Tab-separated table of C-alpha atoms in Angstrom:
chain	number	residue	atom	x	y	z
A	5	UNK	CA	-26.051	-25.520	13.136
A	6	UNK	CA	-22.751	-26.858	11.442
A	7	UNK	CA	-19.914	-28.268	13.338
A	8	UNK	CA	-17.448	-25.821	14.542
A	9	UNK	CA	-14.323	-25.503	16.906
A	10	UNK	CA	-14.399	-23.852	20.372
A	11	UNK	CA	-13.373	-20.769	18.513
A	12	UNK	CA	-16.420	-20.682	16.234
A	13	UNK	CA	-14.256	-21.784	13.064
A	14	UNK	CA	-14.460	-24.719	11.023
A	15	UNK	CA	-13.125	-28.120	12.133
A	16	UNK	CA	-9.663	-29.229	11.144
A	17	UNK	CA	-8.683	-32.855	10.466
A	18	UNK	CA	-7.168	-34.169	13.882
A	19	UNK	CA	-6.037	-37.465	12.869
A	20	UNK	CA	-5.685	-39.413	9.718
A	21	UNK	CA	-3.134	-42.322	10.379
A	22	UNK	CA	-5.231	-44.115	11.529
A	23	UNK	CA	-8.516	-41.957	10.892
A	24	UNK	CA	-10.178	-40.762	13.911
A	25	UNK	CA	-13.505	-39.373	15.010
A	26	UNK	CA	-17.028	-41.322	15.009
A	27	UNK	CA	-17.399	-40.943	11.233
A	28	UNK	CA	-13.744	-42.058	10.515
A	29	UNK	CA	-13.201	-38.589	8.590
A	30	UNK	CA	-10.277	-37.383	10.655
A	31	UNK	CA	-12.549	-34.834	12.421
A	32	UNK	CA	-14.403	-34.879	15.794
A	33	UNK	CA	-17.944	-34.221	13.985
A	34	UNK	CA	-20.746	-35.925	15.627
A	35	UNK	CA	-24.431	-36.799	15.250
A	36	UNK	CA	-27.467	-38.562	16.966
A	37	UNK	CA	-25.852	-42.070	16.135
A	38	UNK	CA	-22.848	-41.226	18.095
A	39	UNK	CA	-23.637	-42.527	21.419
A	40	UNK	CA	-20.150	-42.157	22.671
A	41	UNK	CA	-19.841	-38.599	22.280
A	42	UNK	CA	-16.740	-38.489	20.003
A	43	UNK	CA	-16.307	-34.599	20.089
A	44	UNK	CA	-13.003	-34.036	21.417
A	45	UNK	CA	-9.714	-33.780	19.151
A	46	UNK	CA	-6.570	-32.340	20.790
A	47	UNK	CA	-3.047	-32.058	19.924
A	48	UNK	CA	-0.879	-33.175	22.945
A	49	UNK	CA	2.712	-32.677	23.605
A	50	UNK	CA	4.824	-35.555	24.765
A	51	UNK	CA	5.425	-33.992	27.984
A	52	UNK	CA	1.727	-33.982	28.643
A	53	UNK	CA	1.227	-37.492	27.702
A	54	UNK	CA	4.210	-38.517	29.974
A	55	UNK	CA	2.439	-36.368	32.849
A	56	UNK	CA	-0.810	-38.038	32.238
A	57	UNK	CA	0.573	-41.462	32.521
A	58	UNK	CA	2.477	-40.707	35.437
A	59	UNK	CA	-0.909	-39.988	37.344
A	60	UNK	CA	-2.346	-43.071	35.992
A	61	UNK	CA	-4.249	-41.548	32.831
A	62	UNK	CA	-2.379	-43.013	30.045
A	63	UNK	CA	-3.827	-41.285	26.921
A	64	UNK	CA	-1.601	-42.778	24.550
A	65	UNK	CA	-3.051	-46.230	24.287
A	66	UNK	CA	-6.703	-46.970	22.976
A	67	UNK	CA	-8.870	-48.871	25.193
A	68	UNK	CA	-12.819	-49.323	25.530
A	69	UNK	CA	-14.681	-46.770	27.234
A	70	UNK	CA	-14.997	-47.075	30.872
A	71	UNK	CA	-18.880	-47.722	30.798
A	72	UNK	CA	-17.969	-50.860	28.612
A	73	UNK	CA	-15.656	-52.453	31.050
A	74	UNK	CA	-16.590	-55.107	33.341
């Protein structure tokens, strides 16, 4: 089975500056070596990011996965 989006179409690049995704190819393709499940890529509005920050879920900063935090 090839990687596809939720609509069954081809994956599109999600982030190229910096390159995102487990394979750093800009897509959310995954494989057996991806133990962190880097399978979600989304375009979010400024309003959505502000709302998430206001409820304690700041998605605008990179941080290690929760299971790696002490």
